[in-house]
Amino acid sequence: MAPTPPLAPPARGGGFQELRNAVAEIVGPTGLLTEAADIAPYETDWRGLYHGRTPFVVRPANTAEVASVVRLCAAHGVGIVPQGGNTSMVGGATPSEDASQIVLSLARMRRVRDVDAVDMTLTIEAGATWKAAQQAAEGAGALLPLSIASEGSAQVGGILATNAGGNNTVRYGNARDLVLGLEVVLADGSVIAGLRRLRKDNTGYCLRQLFVGAEGTLGIITAAVLRLVPRPVEVEVALCAVPSPEAALDLFTRFQRHDPAAVQAFEYMSGTGMDLVLAHIPGATLPLAERAEHYALVELATPRPRAGLRAAMEEVLEMALADGIVADAAIAESGARRAAIWRLREEHAEAQRLEGASVKNDVSVPVSKIPDLLRRGRAACESLIPRCRIVPFGHMGDGNIHFNIAQPVGADPAAFLARSHEIMDTVNAVVRDLGGSFSAEHGVGRLKTYLMREWRGGAELETMRRIKAALDPAGILNASAVFPVGHS
Ligand code: MLT
Ligand code: ZN
């Protein structure tokens, strides 16, 4: 085991002890975790890829406490890592290994401040889970549309800070498309009180969008006003076996042309990924007669009663079957069956984790290029690591594929993970050629900072650097995330 590094002293002030005492004065005993066993869950990401260290974890109860803690840290020159549900895929909420940053958890701030069924808005604090936010919307007869596999633990603040996407981007956009207002604590402890619920507000720069996707590097989101939509009253879900990636794309196009307003999700899964889910997830079964190399999951939904979605689903699928675009399809006959089909898709990440080491490539390309990505990406990875298993799946309807690579059966996980950058670079070379992005919805975090210079170098990264310097001149907010070392 590696030796435990000593706590690094803060740049100014009288050490962590003094800072900790001052923080305790602000948040009280329930707002401060100092015991190793209590702190441990905050020091590691859920995939166990990053093992940071922090002198203590602070859990403020309200925005004023967050602001006071940030002010104190700024005075002591101590770094802060804001943390929500700790479900980051890229180590974006894990403190650094040198124990120089405190973790600020928003988990105690989970109040629903307001739900308005006329304005169709939800005002909620950052530490509420996304599931709780969805339930609050549901209580008002509305839908908070963004949906991701980790929504039971992921928190509002983290979802906004990473501009999460998920399954419904094809219809409703990403997290940023749902944000009408934000409350943010800045690096000097001042607060932007921007919880407006306006659809139109052209008063200078749109500051809230700066913090969405900034991964906690520009400010700490403490509350948000989210846009709600009418709840669907008719929902249809089908799982389809398709003969090729091209057929999956053709099927998506057919559903879009039939009624673009009804397509709520269109997801792709590979045969390999489905096999892992069926092997590892208790109760998972395939509702089709035979295994396939490629699958598409389509969800249609509408808030209009008697809209005839079932007929629409059947019409498109029957035609696709006749044309050989679909080999077999199962339309869910009940809510439980719909959930069971969705589970096959949502458990992909967990099944991969249970299978062994994997390297995630959360990439996006124009939707039309997805078949190219799937074919070229596979060929490139198989020639880099023979016998590696390609497990691409994800949000085909918005161009985002999780081009994940699982270790070869029986290979040493550590040796495989040691080649992560090589694997990412191999996939990204194809992605780049197709005009895509190396991070579609997971963010940059700590895992992908090394890619920023190459992909966003020049004026783009320089502008980001200037914004960072303007808002956080001492660099105390989530310093290990987003920017490559040296910030240039
Ligand atoms: C998902 O959509 O399930 C996750 O974003 C993907 C992943 O685990 O790579
Ligand atoms: Zn995803």
Short mmCIF file of C-alpha atoms and ligand atoms in Angstrom, two decimals:
data_model
loop_
_atom_site.label_atom_id
_atom_site.label_comp_id
_atom_site.label_asym_id
_atom_site.label_seq_id
_atom_site.Cartn_x
_atom_site.Cartn_y
_atom_site.Cartn_z
CA MET A 1 0.00 0.00 0.00
CA ALA A 2 1.28 3.49 -0.82
CA PRO A 3 2.37 5.58 2.21
CA THR A 4 -0.23 8.07 3.39
CA PRO A 5 0.83 11.55 2.31
CA PRO A 6 0.88 14.20 5.05
CA LEU A 7 -1.76 16.93 4.95
CA ALA A 8 -0.42 19.77 2.86
CA PRO A 9 -0.50 23.03 4.79
CA PRO A 10 -2.77 25.75 3.40
CA ALA A 11 -0.99 28.52 1.54
CA ARG A 12 -1.94 31.13 4.13
CA GLY A 13 -3.43 31.21 7.59
CA GLY A 14 -2.77 28.95 10.53
CA GLY A 15 -3.18 25.48 9.02
CA PHE A 16 -6.10 23.14 8.47
CA GLN A 17 -6.83 22.96 12.18
CA GLU A 18 -7.59 26.68 12.26
CA LEU A 19 -9.64 26.49 9.05
CA ARG A 20 -11.50 23.45 10.30
CA ASN A 21 -12.39 25.19 13.56
CA ALA A 22 -13.62 28.25 11.71
CA VAL A 23 -15.67 26.08 9.32
CA ALA A 24 -17.16 24.22 12.32
CA GLU A 25 -18.30 27.57 13.71
CA ILE A 26 -20.24 28.16 10.50
CA VAL A 27 -21.79 24.76 9.81
CA GLY A 28 -21.96 23.20 13.28
CA PRO A 29 -21.05 19.60 14.12
CA THR A 30 -23.52 18.00 11.67
CA GLY A 31 -22.02 19.96 8.81
CA LEU A 32 -18.46 18.72 9.24
CA LEU A 33 -16.96 15.27 8.69
CA THR A 34 -13.47 14.67 10.02
CA GLU A 35 -13.26 10.94 10.77
CA ALA A 36 -11.44 8.87 8.14
CA ALA A 37 -14.33 6.40 7.83
CA ASP A 38 -16.87 9.19 7.28
CA ILE A 39 -14.67 10.97 4.76
CA ALA A 40 -13.67 7.89 2.73
CA PRO A 41 -16.77 7.78 0.44
CA TYR A 42 -16.08 11.37 -0.65
CA GLU A 43 -12.48 10.60 -1.59
CA THR A 44 -13.14 7.98 -4.26
CA ASP A 45 -15.29 8.05 -7.38
CA TRP A 46 -17.92 5.35 -7.83
CA ARG A 47 -15.84 3.48 -10.39
CA GLY A 48 -12.89 3.35 -7.99
CA LEU A 49 -10.56 4.94 -10.53
CA TYR A 50 -9.57 7.97 -8.44
CA HIS A 51 -8.42 7.88 -4.84
CA GLY A 52 -8.01 11.39 -3.51
CA ARG A 53 -7.46 12.64 0.02
CA THR A 54 -9.10 15.49 1.83
CA PRO A 55 -8.51 16.95 5.30
CA PHE A 56 -12.26 17.23 5.93
CA VAL A 57 -15.66 17.30 4.26
CA VAL A 58 -18.00 20.23 4.82
CA ARG A 59 -21.74 19.81 4.35
CA PRO A 60 -23.39 23.23 4.56
CA ALA A 61 -27.13 23.46 5.23
CA ASN A 62 -27.87 26.56 3.16
CA THR A 63 -26.49 29.05 0.65
CA ALA A 64 -25.31 31.49 3.33
CA GLU A 65 -23.21 28.73 4.89
CA VAL A 66 -21.73 27.78 1.50
CA ALA A 67 -20.82 31.43 0.92
CA SER A 68 -19.19 31.78 4.36
CA VAL A 69 -17.19 28.56 3.91
CA VAL A 70 -16.00 29.66 0.46
CA ARG A 71 -15.01 33.05 1.83
CA LEU A 72 -12.96 31.37 4.55
CA CYS A 73 -11.27 29.01 2.11
CA ALA A 74 -10.46 31.94 -0.16
CA ALA A 75 -8.85 33.75 2.79
CA HIS A 76 -6.80 30.64 3.61
CA GLY A 77 -5.96 29.91 -0.04
CA VAL A 78 -7.44 26.44 0.30
CA GLY A 79 -8.95 24.62 -2.66
CA ILE A 80 -12.53 23.34 -2.72
CA VAL A 81 -13.96 20.40 -4.64
CA PRO A 82 -17.76 20.70 -4.85
CA GLN A 83 -19.41 17.29 -4.77
CA GLY A 84 -22.96 16.18 -5.52
CA GLY A 85 -23.96 12.52 -5.77
CA ASN A 86 -20.39 11.50 -6.66
CA THR A 87 -21.52 9.74 -9.83
CA SER A 88 -19.02 11.40 -12.16
CA MET A 89 -17.65 9.18 -14.90
CA VAL A 90 -14.49 11.27 -15.22
CA GLY A 91 -13.30 11.85 -11.66
CA GLY A 92 -14.77 15.35 -11.72
CA ALA A 93 -15.69 15.42 -8.02
CA THR A 94 -12.72 13.62 -6.46
CA PRO A 95 -10.17 15.67 -4.52
CA SER A 96 -6.50 15.51 -5.46
CA GLU A 97 -4.13 12.98 -3.87
CA ASP A 98 -2.12 15.56 -1.91
CA ALA A 99 -4.93 16.31 0.59
CA SER A 100 -4.78 20.02 -0.24
CA GLN A 101 -8.46 20.45 -1.15
CA ILE A 102 -11.54 20.22 1.03
CA VAL A 103 -14.68 18.56 -0.29
CA LEU A 104 -17.85 20.63 -0.12
CA SER A 105 -20.87 18.36 -0.31
CA LEU A 106 -24.22 19.89 -1.22
CA ALA A 107 -26.13 16.84 0.07
CA ARG A 108 -27.84 18.63 2.96
CA MET A 109 -29.28 21.30 0.66
CA ARG A 110 -32.17 19.45 -0.89
CA ARG A 111 -35.24 21.60 -0.37
CA VAL A 112 -37.83 22.08 -3.06
CA ARG A 113 -38.23 25.84 -2.87
CA ASP A 114 -41.11 26.15 -5.30
CA VAL A 115 -43.06 24.28 -7.97
CA ASP A 116 -45.28 26.28 -10.28
CA ALA A 117 -47.68 24.35 -12.46
CA VAL A 118 -48.65 27.45 -14.47
CA ASP A 119 -45.17 28.76 -15.12
CA MET A 120 -44.05 25.10 -15.40
CA THR A 121 -40.98 25.65 -13.24
CA LEU A 122 -39.32 23.86 -10.36
CA THR A 123 -37.05 25.77 -7.99
CA ILE A 124 -34.89 23.31 -6.11
CA GLU A 125 -31.64 23.19 -4.17
CA ALA A 126 -28.49 21.64 -5.60
CA GLY A 127 -28.22 18.69 -3.22
CA ALA A 128 -31.60 17.17 -4.09
CA THR A 129 -31.26 13.99 -6.12
CA TRP A 130 -32.48 14.28 -9.68
CA LYS A 131 -35.05 11.60 -8.83
CA ALA A 132 -36.42 13.81 -6.03
CA ALA A 133 -36.60 16.70 -8.50
CA GLN A 134 -38.48 14.48 -10.96
CA GLN A 135 -40.89 13.47 -8.20
CA ALA A 136 -41.49 17.09 -7.25
CA ALA A 137 -42.35 17.82 -10.89
CA GLU A 138 -44.62 14.81 -11.01
CA GLY A 139 -46.42 16.05 -7.89
CA ALA A 140 -47.34 19.15 -9.87
CA GLY A 141 -48.56 17.03 -12.80
CA ALA A 142 -45.51 17.90 -14.91
CA LEU A 143 -42.37 16.20 -16.21
CA LEU A 144 -38.74 17.12 -15.56
CA PRO A 145 -37.57 15.51 -18.77
CA LEU A 146 -33.86 14.75 -18.40
CA SER A 147 -33.31 11.12 -17.47
CA ILE A 148 -30.02 9.32 -16.73
CA ALA A 149 -29.13 5.93 -15.30
CA SER A 150 -27.71 7.44 -12.08
CA GLU A 151 -30.65 9.77 -11.38
CA GLY A 152 -31.39 8.09 -8.03
CA SER A 153 -28.08 9.36 -6.62
CA ALA A 154 -26.92 12.12 -8.98
CA GLN A 155 -27.82 15.54 -7.61
CA VAL A 156 -29.27 18.60 -9.30
CA GLY A 157 -26.06 20.61 -8.79
CA GLY A 158 -23.84 17.93 -10.30
CA ILE A 159 -26.16 17.34 -13.23
CA LEU A 160 -26.14 21.04 -14.04
CA ALA A 161 -22.42 21.52 -13.34
CA THR A 162 -21.65 18.75 -15.84
CA ASN A 163 -24.44 19.62 -18.29
CA ALA A 164 -25.60 16.02 -18.22
CA GLY A 165 -27.51 14.71 -21.22
CA GLY A 166 -28.99 11.25 -20.89
CA ASN A 167 -31.80 9.52 -22.68
CA ASN A 168 -34.12 12.36 -23.68
CA THR A 169 -31.71 14.84 -25.25
CA VAL A 170 -33.10 13.97 -28.68
CA ARG A 171 -36.35 15.63 -27.60
CA TYR A 172 -35.63 18.10 -24.78
CA GLY A 173 -31.94 18.93 -25.06
CA ASN A 174 -29.27 18.70 -22.35
CA ALA A 175 -29.35 19.98 -18.77
CA ARG A 176 -28.52 23.47 -19.98
CA ASP A 177 -31.71 23.58 -22.02
CA LEU A 178 -33.74 23.12 -18.84
CA VAL A 179 -32.13 25.85 -16.74
CA LEU A 180 -34.02 29.13 -16.47
CA GLY A 181 -32.26 30.47 -13.38
CA LEU A 182 -29.37 29.71 -11.06
CA GLU A 183 -28.12 30.65 -7.64
CA VAL A 184 -24.33 30.40 -7.54
CA VAL A 185 -21.70 31.04 -4.89
CA LEU A 186 -18.62 32.56 -6.49
CA ALA A 187 -14.98 31.97 -5.52
CA ASP A 188 -14.90 35.08 -3.33
CA GLY A 189 -18.02 34.04 -1.42
CA SER A 190 -20.37 36.46 -3.18
CA VAL A 191 -23.67 35.06 -4.43
CA ILE A 192 -25.33 35.41 -7.83
CA ALA A 193 -29.02 35.36 -6.89
CA GLY A 194 -30.30 34.50 -10.35
CA LEU A 195 -33.31 32.32 -9.56
CA ARG A 196 -35.46 33.98 -12.21
CA ARG A 197 -38.06 31.92 -14.00
CA LEU A 198 -38.29 33.93 -17.18
CA ARG A 199 -38.42 32.51 -20.67
CA LYS A 200 -37.22 35.81 -22.05
CA ASP A 201 -34.55 37.88 -20.34
CA ASN A 202 -32.04 39.61 -22.60
CA THR A 203 -30.19 41.62 -19.98
CA GLY A 204 -26.56 41.35 -20.85
CA TYR A 205 -24.51 38.17 -20.66
CA CYS A 206 -26.33 34.92 -19.96
CA LEU A 207 -24.29 34.17 -16.86
CA ARG A 208 -26.15 31.05 -15.80
CA GLN A 209 -24.96 29.18 -18.87
CA LEU A 210 -21.36 29.86 -17.85
CA PHE A 211 -21.79 27.71 -14.77
CA VAL A 212 -23.64 24.91 -16.53
CA GLY A 213 -20.98 22.50 -17.76
CA ALA A 214 -18.14 24.32 -15.95
CA GLU A 215 -17.81 21.37 -13.55
CA GLY A 216 -17.61 23.55 -10.45
CA THR A 217 -14.56 25.45 -11.68
CA LEU A 218 -16.26 28.85 -11.86
CA GLY A 219 -18.70 28.79 -8.96
CA ILE A 220 -20.77 26.47 -6.79
CA ILE A 221 -24.36 26.01 -7.92
CA THR A 222 -26.60 26.02 -4.84
CA ALA A 223 -30.09 26.14 -6.39
CA ALA A 224 -31.77 26.24 -9.79
CA VAL A 225 -35.00 27.03 -11.56
CA LEU A 226 -35.72 24.19 -13.98
CA ARG A 227 -38.12 24.21 -16.90
CA LEU A 228 -40.84 21.56 -16.77
CA VAL A 229 -42.87 20.11 -19.64
CA PRO A 230 -46.31 18.49 -19.81
CA ARG A 231 -46.36 14.89 -18.61
CA PRO A 232 -46.81 12.30 -21.36
CA VAL A 233 -50.07 10.39 -21.04
CA GLU A 234 -49.29 7.89 -23.77
CA VAL A 235 -45.93 6.11 -23.83
CA GLU A 236 -44.78 3.25 -26.06
CA VAL A 237 -41.44 1.47 -25.82
CA ALA A 238 -40.03 -1.09 -28.22
CA LEU A 239 -36.85 -3.12 -28.32
CA CYS A 240 -35.73 -3.97 -31.84
CA ALA A 241 -33.11 -6.32 -33.18
CA VAL A 242 -31.54 -4.59 -36.17
CA PRO A 243 -29.18 -6.14 -38.73
CA SER A 244 -26.62 -3.32 -38.83
CA PRO A 245 -25.74 0.15 -37.51
CA GLU A 246 -26.98 1.53 -40.84
CA ALA A 247 -30.35 -0.14 -40.24
CA ALA A 248 -30.49 1.41 -36.74
CA LEU A 249 -29.91 4.84 -38.30
CA ASP A 250 -32.53 4.18 -40.96
CA LEU A 251 -35.02 3.18 -38.25
CA PHE A 252 -34.33 6.36 -36.29
CA THR A 253 -34.87 8.46 -39.40
CA ARG A 254 -38.17 6.71 -40.09
CA PHE A 255 -39.47 7.43 -36.59
CA GLN A 256 -38.31 11.05 -36.82
CA ARG A 257 -40.03 11.54 -40.16
CA HIS A 258 -43.20 9.91 -38.93
CA ASP A 259 -43.57 12.26 -35.96
CA PRO A 260 -40.50 14.06 -34.62
CA ALA A 261 -42.51 15.42 -31.69
CA ALA A 262 -43.16 11.89 -30.41
CA VAL A 263 -39.61 10.50 -30.31
CA GLN A 264 -38.69 10.67 -26.64
CA ALA A 265 -35.59 8.45 -26.84
CA PHE A 266 -33.71 6.42 -29.41
CA GLU A 267 -30.93 4.30 -27.97
CA TYR A 268 -28.43 1.91 -29.54
CA MET A 269 -26.98 -1.21 -27.90
CA SER A 270 -24.56 -3.81 -29.21
CA GLY A 271 -24.93 -7.57 -28.87
CA THR A 272 -21.83 -7.65 -26.64
CA GLY A 273 -23.25 -5.07 -24.23
CA MET A 274 -26.60 -6.85 -24.08
CA ASP A 275 -24.81 -10.15 -23.35
CA LEU A 276 -23.07 -8.52 -20.37
CA VAL A 277 -26.35 -7.16 -19.00
CA LEU A 278 -28.04 -10.56 -19.36
CA ALA A 279 -25.08 -12.24 -17.65
CA HIS A 280 -24.63 -9.86 -14.73
CA ILE A 281 -27.94 -8.19 -13.92
CA PRO A 282 -30.34 -10.33 -11.90
CA GLY A 283 -33.72 -10.72 -13.55
CA ALA A 284 -32.66 -9.24 -16.90
CA THR A 285 -34.18 -11.14 -19.83
CA LEU A 286 -34.28 -10.49 -23.56
CA PRO A 287 -37.86 -10.03 -24.82
CA LEU A 288 -36.87 -11.21 -28.32
CA ALA A 289 -36.63 -14.71 -29.77
CA GLU A 290 -32.95 -14.48 -30.62
CA ARG A 291 -29.77 -12.64 -29.72
CA ALA A 292 -28.73 -9.94 -32.20
CA GLU A 293 -25.53 -8.04 -32.97
CA HIS A 294 -27.33 -4.69 -32.79
CA TYR A 295 -30.36 -3.40 -30.93
CA ALA A 296 -32.37 -0.19 -30.93
CA LEU A 297 -34.63 0.96 -28.12
CA VAL A 298 -37.26 3.47 -29.14
CA GLU A 299 -39.58 5.37 -26.85
CA LEU A 300 -42.48 7.41 -28.18
CA ALA A 301 -44.41 9.66 -25.81
CA THR A 302 -47.01 12.39 -25.97
CA PRO A 303 -49.00 14.55 -23.56
CA ARG A 304 -51.95 14.37 -26.00
CA PRO A 305 -54.60 11.85 -24.99
CA ARG A 306 -55.78 9.38 -27.64
CA ALA A 307 -52.88 10.31 -29.89
CA GLY A 308 -52.63 6.80 -31.32
CA LEU A 309 -49.00 6.18 -30.45
CA ARG A 310 -49.40 2.40 -30.45
CA ALA A 311 -50.64 2.51 -34.02
CA ALA A 312 -47.76 4.79 -35.00
CA MET A 313 -45.22 2.45 -33.38
CA GLU A 314 -46.72 -0.58 -35.12
CA GLU A 315 -46.93 1.14 -38.48
CA VAL A 316 -43.26 2.17 -38.52
CA LEU A 317 -42.07 -1.19 -37.20
CA GLU A 318 -44.18 -3.24 -39.62
CA MET A 319 -42.80 -1.31 -42.55
CA ALA A 320 -39.26 -1.64 -41.19
CA LEU A 321 -39.72 -5.41 -40.74
CA ALA A 322 -40.98 -5.69 -44.30
CA ASP A 323 -37.99 -3.71 -45.59
CA GLY A 324 -35.47 -5.77 -43.60
CA ILE A 325 -34.47 -2.77 -41.45
CA VAL A 326 -35.69 -4.58 -38.33
CA ALA A 327 -35.24 -8.34 -37.78
CA ASP A 328 -37.49 -8.65 -34.73
CA ALA A 329 -39.23 -6.27 -32.32
CA ALA A 330 -41.03 -6.38 -28.99
CA ILE A 331 -43.43 -3.60 -28.02
CA ALA A 332 -43.90 -3.38 -24.24
CA GLU A 333 -47.44 -4.23 -23.17
CA SER A 334 -47.34 -2.62 -19.71
CA GLY A 335 -45.46 -0.15 -17.56
CA ALA A 336 -43.55 -3.01 -15.97
CA ARG A 337 -42.48 -4.31 -19.41
CA ARG A 338 -41.40 -0.82 -20.44
CA ALA A 339 -39.28 -0.55 -17.31
CA ALA A 340 -37.79 -4.00 -17.97
CA ILE A 341 -36.73 -2.96 -21.49
CA TRP A 342 -35.24 0.28 -20.20
CA ARG A 343 -33.38 -1.68 -17.54
CA LEU A 344 -31.56 -3.62 -20.27
CA ARG A 345 -30.20 -0.32 -21.50
CA GLU A 346 -29.64 1.47 -18.19
CA GLU A 347 -27.71 -1.38 -16.60
CA HIS A 348 -25.05 -1.33 -19.31
CA ALA A 349 -22.61 0.72 -17.22
CA GLU A 350 -23.10 -1.47 -14.14
CA ALA A 351 -22.81 -4.70 -16.14
CA GLN A 352 -19.56 -3.45 -17.62
CA ARG A 353 -18.25 -2.59 -14.19
CA LEU A 354 -19.09 -6.08 -12.95
CA GLU A 355 -17.41 -7.67 -15.96
CA GLY A 356 -14.02 -6.12 -15.19
CA ALA A 357 -11.95 -3.17 -16.34
CA SER A 358 -13.28 -0.95 -19.08
CA VAL A 359 -12.27 2.29 -20.72
CA LYS A 360 -15.10 4.74 -21.36
CA ASN A 361 -15.24 6.95 -24.42
CA ASP A 362 -18.23 9.24 -24.11
CA VAL A 363 -18.12 10.60 -27.65
CA SER A 364 -20.47 12.36 -30.01
CA VAL A 365 -20.58 12.67 -33.78
CA PRO A 366 -23.22 13.97 -36.17
CA VAL A 367 -26.04 11.41 -36.04
CA SER A 368 -25.49 10.52 -39.68
CA LYS A 369 -21.91 9.43 -38.87
CA ILE A 370 -22.78 6.90 -36.17
CA PRO A 371 -22.46 3.84 -38.43
CA ASP A 372 -19.00 5.08 -39.51
CA LEU A 373 -18.04 5.60 -35.87
CA LEU A 374 -19.16 2.11 -34.91
CA ARG A 375 -17.32 0.40 -37.77
CA ARG A 376 -14.13 2.43 -37.83
CA GLY A 377 -13.88 2.63 -34.04
CA ARG A 378 -14.18 -1.15 -33.77
CA ALA A 379 -11.54 -1.82 -36.41
CA ALA A 380 -9.11 0.65 -34.81
CA CYS A 381 -9.52 -0.75 -31.29
CA GLU A 382 -9.30 -4.37 -32.38
CA SER A 383 -6.05 -3.71 -34.16
CA LEU A 384 -4.70 -1.88 -31.08
CA ILE A 385 -5.73 -4.57 -28.57
CA PRO A 386 -6.66 -7.89 -30.16
CA ARG A 387 -9.48 -9.63 -28.24
CA CYS A 388 -10.63 -6.44 -26.51
CA ARG A 389 -14.41 -6.26 -26.39
CA ILE A 390 -16.13 -3.30 -27.98
CA VAL A 391 -19.24 -2.30 -26.02
CA PRO A 392 -20.77 0.69 -27.79
CA PHE A 393 -24.16 1.85 -26.58
CA GLY A 394 -26.05 5.03 -25.90
CA HIS A 395 -28.02 7.93 -27.12
CA MET A 396 -28.01 7.37 -30.86
CA GLY A 397 -30.79 9.89 -31.46
CA ASP A 398 -28.55 12.77 -30.35
CA GLY A 399 -25.28 11.40 -31.76
CA ASN A 400 -23.79 10.37 -28.39
CA ILE A 401 -22.32 6.89 -28.22
CA HIS A 402 -20.56 5.44 -25.18
CA PHE A 403 -17.83 3.74 -27.15
CA ASN A 404 -16.65 1.69 -24.21
CA ILE A 405 -13.97 -0.97 -24.43
CA ALA A 406 -13.95 -3.92 -22.04
CA GLN A 407 -10.74 -5.76 -21.21
CA PRO A 408 -10.08 -9.03 -23.07
CA VAL A 409 -11.39 -12.03 -21.13
CA GLY A 410 -8.78 -13.12 -18.59
CA ALA A 411 -6.52 -10.10 -19.15
CA ASP A 412 -4.94 -8.26 -16.23
CA PRO A 413 -7.26 -5.31 -15.44
CA ALA A 414 -4.42 -3.04 -14.31
CA ALA A 415 -2.38 -3.70 -17.45
CA PHE A 416 -5.46 -3.00 -19.56
CA LEU A 417 -6.25 0.25 -17.73
CA ALA A 418 -2.64 1.35 -18.07
CA ARG A 419 -3.40 1.63 -21.79
CA SER A 420 -6.43 3.93 -21.22
CA HIS A 421 -4.91 6.92 -22.97
CA GLU A 422 -3.84 4.84 -25.94
CA ILE A 423 -7.37 3.43 -26.23
CA MET A 424 -9.00 6.84 -25.82
CA ASP A 425 -6.64 8.33 -28.39
CA THR A 426 -7.43 5.54 -30.84
CA VAL A 427 -11.18 6.09 -30.57
CA ASN A 428 -10.80 9.84 -30.54
CA ALA A 429 -8.78 9.84 -33.76
CA VAL A 430 -11.84 8.37 -35.50
CA VAL A 431 -14.19 10.72 -33.65
CA ARG A 432 -12.14 13.71 -34.70
CA ASP A 433 -12.11 12.63 -38.29
CA LEU A 434 -15.91 12.44 -38.18
CA GLY A 435 -16.23 15.96 -36.75
CA GLY A 436 -17.13 14.80 -33.22
CA SER A 437 -16.30 15.53 -29.60
CA PHE A 438 -14.25 13.53 -27.07
CA SER A 439 -16.76 14.29 -24.33
CA ALA A 440 -20.44 14.41 -25.17
CA GLU A 441 -22.13 14.38 -21.77
CA HIS A 442 -19.74 13.19 -19.04
CA GLY A 443 -17.54 16.28 -19.01
CA VAL A 444 -13.78 16.58 -18.80
CA GLY A 445 -13.26 16.03 -15.06
CA ARG A 446 -9.79 14.85 -14.19
CA LEU A 447 -9.72 11.98 -16.67
CA LYS A 448 -9.74 14.00 -19.86
CA THR A 449 -7.94 17.24 -19.04
CA TYR A 450 -5.00 16.05 -21.12
CA LEU A 451 -7.18 16.20 -24.22
CA MET A 452 -8.18 19.83 -23.82
CA ARG A 453 -5.04 21.35 -25.26
CA GLU A 454 -5.22 19.30 -28.42
CA TRP A 455 -8.98 19.62 -28.95
CA ARG A 456 -9.77 23.07 -27.62
CA GLY A 457 -6.34 24.69 -27.86
CA GLY A 458 -5.77 28.17 -29.23
CA ALA A 459 -8.42 30.83 -28.80
CA GLU A 460 -11.00 28.48 -27.33
CA LEU A 461 -8.95 27.27 -24.38
CA GLU A 462 -7.44 30.72 -23.93
CA THR A 463 -10.94 32.22 -23.62
CA MET A 464 -11.85 29.57 -21.06
CA ARG A 465 -8.64 30.34 -19.18
CA ARG A 466 -9.48 34.05 -19.10
CA ILE A 467 -12.97 33.38 -17.81
CA LYS A 468 -11.53 31.12 -15.12
CA ALA A 469 -8.97 33.76 -14.14
CA ALA A 470 -11.66 36.44 -13.96
CA LEU A 471 -14.01 34.43 -11.76
CA ASP A 472 -11.54 32.43 -9.71
CA PRO A 473 -8.22 34.29 -9.79
CA ALA A 474 -6.67 32.23 -6.98
CA GLY A 475 -7.76 28.99 -8.64
CA ILE A 476 -9.47 27.53 -5.56
CA LEU A 477 -12.48 25.95 -7.27
CA ASN A 478 -12.10 22.34 -8.46
CA ALA A 479 -8.56 23.05 -9.61
CA SER A 480 -7.89 19.53 -10.90
CA ALA A 481 -10.81 19.52 -13.34
CA VAL A 482 -11.23 20.68 -16.94
CA PHE A 483 -7.96 22.56 -17.49
CA PRO A 484 -4.76 20.81 -18.50
CA VAL A 485 -1.90 21.36 -16.04
CA GLY A 486 -0.55 24.86 -16.51
CA HIS A 487 -3.89 26.01 -17.96
CA SER A 488 -2.35 26.72 -21.34
C1 MLT B 1 -25.15 5.85 -19.70
O1 MLT B 1 -25.75 6.48 -20.58
O2 MLT B 1 -25.57 4.76 -19.26
C2 MLT B 1 -23.85 6.37 -19.18
O3 MLT B 1 -23.77 7.74 -19.48
C3 MLT B 1 -22.79 5.67 -19.93
C4 MLT B 1 -21.54 5.05 -19.49
O4 MLT B 1 -21.47 4.34 -18.50
O5 MLT B 1 -20.53 5.18 -20.21
ZN ZN B 2 -25.12 8.27 -21.30
#
